[in-house]
XYZ file of C-alpha atoms in Angstrom:
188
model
C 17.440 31.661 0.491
C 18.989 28.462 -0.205
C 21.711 27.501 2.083
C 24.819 25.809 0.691
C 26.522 25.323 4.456
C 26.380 27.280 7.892
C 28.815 26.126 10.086
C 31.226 29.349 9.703
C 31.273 32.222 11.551
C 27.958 34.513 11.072
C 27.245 34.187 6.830
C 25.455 37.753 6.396
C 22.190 37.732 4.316
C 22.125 41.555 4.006
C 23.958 44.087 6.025
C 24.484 47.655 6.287
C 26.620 49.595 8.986
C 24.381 48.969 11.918
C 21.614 46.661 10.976
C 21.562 43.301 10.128
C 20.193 39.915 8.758
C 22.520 36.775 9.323
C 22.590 33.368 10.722
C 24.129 32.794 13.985
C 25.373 29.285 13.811
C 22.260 27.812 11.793
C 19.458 30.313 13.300
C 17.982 32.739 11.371
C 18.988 36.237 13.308
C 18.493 40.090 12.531
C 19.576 43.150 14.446
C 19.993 47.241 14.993
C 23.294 48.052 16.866
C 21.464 51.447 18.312
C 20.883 50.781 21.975
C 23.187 47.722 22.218
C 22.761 45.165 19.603
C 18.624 43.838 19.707
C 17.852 41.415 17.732
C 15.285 38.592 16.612
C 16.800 35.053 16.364
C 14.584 31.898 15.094
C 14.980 29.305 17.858
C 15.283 26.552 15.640
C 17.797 25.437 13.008
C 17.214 26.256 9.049
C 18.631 23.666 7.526
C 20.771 23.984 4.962
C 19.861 22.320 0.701
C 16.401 23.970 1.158
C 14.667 26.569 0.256
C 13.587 29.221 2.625
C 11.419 32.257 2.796
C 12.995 34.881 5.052
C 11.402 38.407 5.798
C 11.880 40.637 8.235
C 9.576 43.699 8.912
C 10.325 47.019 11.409
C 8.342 49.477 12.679
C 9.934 52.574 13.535
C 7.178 54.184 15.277
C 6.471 51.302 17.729
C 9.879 49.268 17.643
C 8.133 46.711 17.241
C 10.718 44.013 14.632
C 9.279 40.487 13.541
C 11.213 37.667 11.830
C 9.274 35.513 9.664
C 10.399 32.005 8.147
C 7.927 30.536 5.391
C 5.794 32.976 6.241
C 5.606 32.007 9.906
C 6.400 34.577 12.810
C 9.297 32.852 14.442
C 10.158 35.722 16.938
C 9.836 39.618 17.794
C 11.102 41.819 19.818
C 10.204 45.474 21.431
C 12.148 48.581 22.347
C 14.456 48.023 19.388
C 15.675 51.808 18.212
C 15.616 52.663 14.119
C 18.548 53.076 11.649
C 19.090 54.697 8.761
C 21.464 52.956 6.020
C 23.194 54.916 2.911
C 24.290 51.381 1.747
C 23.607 47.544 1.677
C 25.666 44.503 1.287
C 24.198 41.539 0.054
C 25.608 37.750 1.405
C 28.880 39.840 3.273
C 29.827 42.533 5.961
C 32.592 44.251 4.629
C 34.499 41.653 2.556
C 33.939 39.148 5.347
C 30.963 36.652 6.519
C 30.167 35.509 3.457
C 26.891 33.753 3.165
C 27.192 30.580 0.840
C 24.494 30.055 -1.153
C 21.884 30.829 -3.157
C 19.170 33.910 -3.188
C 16.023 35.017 -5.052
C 13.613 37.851 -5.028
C 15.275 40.288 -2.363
C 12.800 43.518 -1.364
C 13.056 46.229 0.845
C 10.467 48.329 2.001
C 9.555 51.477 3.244
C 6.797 50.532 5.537
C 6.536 47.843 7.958
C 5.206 44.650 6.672
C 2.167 43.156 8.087
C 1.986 39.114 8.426
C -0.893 38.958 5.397
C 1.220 40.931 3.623
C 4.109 38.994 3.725
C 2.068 35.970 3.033
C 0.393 37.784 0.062
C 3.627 38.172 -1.873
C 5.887 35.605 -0.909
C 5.570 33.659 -3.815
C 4.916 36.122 -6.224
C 7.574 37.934 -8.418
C 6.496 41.873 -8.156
C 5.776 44.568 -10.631
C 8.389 46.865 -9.228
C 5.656 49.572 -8.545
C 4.262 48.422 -5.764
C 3.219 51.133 -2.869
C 6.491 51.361 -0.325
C 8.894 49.405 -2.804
C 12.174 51.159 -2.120
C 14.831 48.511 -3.192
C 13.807 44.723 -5.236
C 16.207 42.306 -7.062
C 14.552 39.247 -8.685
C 18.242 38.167 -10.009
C 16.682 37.238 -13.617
C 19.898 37.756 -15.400
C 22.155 35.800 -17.203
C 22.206 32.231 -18.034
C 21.765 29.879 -15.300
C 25.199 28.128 -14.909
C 26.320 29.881 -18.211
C 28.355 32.139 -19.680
C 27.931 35.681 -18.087
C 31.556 37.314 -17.859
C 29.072 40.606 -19.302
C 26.900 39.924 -16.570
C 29.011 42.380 -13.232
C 25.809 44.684 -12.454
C 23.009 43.683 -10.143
C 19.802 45.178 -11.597
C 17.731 46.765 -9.652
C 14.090 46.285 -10.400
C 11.644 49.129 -9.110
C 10.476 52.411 -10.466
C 12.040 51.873 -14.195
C 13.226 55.690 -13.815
C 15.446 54.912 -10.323
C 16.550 51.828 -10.046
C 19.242 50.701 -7.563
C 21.841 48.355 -8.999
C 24.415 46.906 -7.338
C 27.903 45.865 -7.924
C 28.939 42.347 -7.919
C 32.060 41.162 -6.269
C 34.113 37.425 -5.907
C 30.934 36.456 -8.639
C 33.216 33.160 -11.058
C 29.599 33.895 -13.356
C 30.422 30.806 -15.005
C 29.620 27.082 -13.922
C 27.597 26.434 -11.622
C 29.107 28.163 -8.644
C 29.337 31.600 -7.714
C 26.779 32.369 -11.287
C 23.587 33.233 -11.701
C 21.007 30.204 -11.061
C 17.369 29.576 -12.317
C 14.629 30.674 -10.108
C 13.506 29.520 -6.953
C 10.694 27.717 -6.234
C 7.502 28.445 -4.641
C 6.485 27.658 -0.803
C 3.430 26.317 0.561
């Protein structure tokens, strides 16, 4: 992620009815609303103009949910029920919360993510085939800053035969806001 401003409301990273990943204020934050709303927050600030590397990785059997930043665990918690989503948002919640910005190289998985793991791949753009892939956008379309009016569908990237895509919405896709942008950089 690379944060354009946070000092609005909560801008959603990805969101579905009952789970999310968001800042609160400037921290880093994710959540299941079963049980009351649970959630892992990073205790300290991202900042915004930089580059981040943001997963976070459940385990259903266990409740056991991590937050990492750069690879780092920044906080956990226990007890924290599963959800099942039929649909995600990507930077809103319903039309609202936007998160300004940039993004690269979103994933979701069926299987909880161990720290190596998460390490492992961070900087690495995927196959698409990998073991547990469900959903994975590496946002290599279009020009960056161009031209892409044709550009309105969000490719999804795994399985060639069942791909998610998703539909764009409030995209300019020309200039260089609200467009596709050239890729992100690696961390260390």
């Amino acid at each position: 992620l690379y944060p354009l401003e946070l000092n609005f409301g909560y801008p959603q990273i990805f969101t579905g009815t009952n789970t999310a990943l968001f800042f609160y204020g400037n921290q880093l934050s994710a959540g299941h609303l079963s049980g009351g709303f649970l959630e892992v927050r990073d205790p300290i600030p991202t900042p915004v103009l930089n580059w981040v590397h943001v997963a976070v990785s459940f385990d259903a059997a266990t409740g056991s949910m991590k937050l990492y930043k750069n690879g780092l665990l920044v906080s956990s918690a226990s007890g924290v029920l599963p959800e099942t989503e039929t649909m995600q948002e990507l930077s809103r919640f319903q039309g609202t919360n936007f998160f300004k910005g940039q993004m690269d190289e979103v994933r979701f998985w069926n299987t909880a993510r161990t720290a190596s793991e998460i390490l492992a791949d961070m900087n690495c753009e995927l196959t698409g085939d990998e073991p547990g892939l469900v959903a994975y956008y590496n946002f290599n379309q279009g020009i960056a800053n161009g031209n892409n009016s044709a550009e309105t569908i969000l490719l999804g990237r795994t399985h060639a035969c069942d791909a998610y895509t998703g539909s764009l919405h409030d995209f300019s896709l020309s200039g260089n806001e609200s467009n596709w942008v050239g890729n992100s950089p690696n961390f260390s």
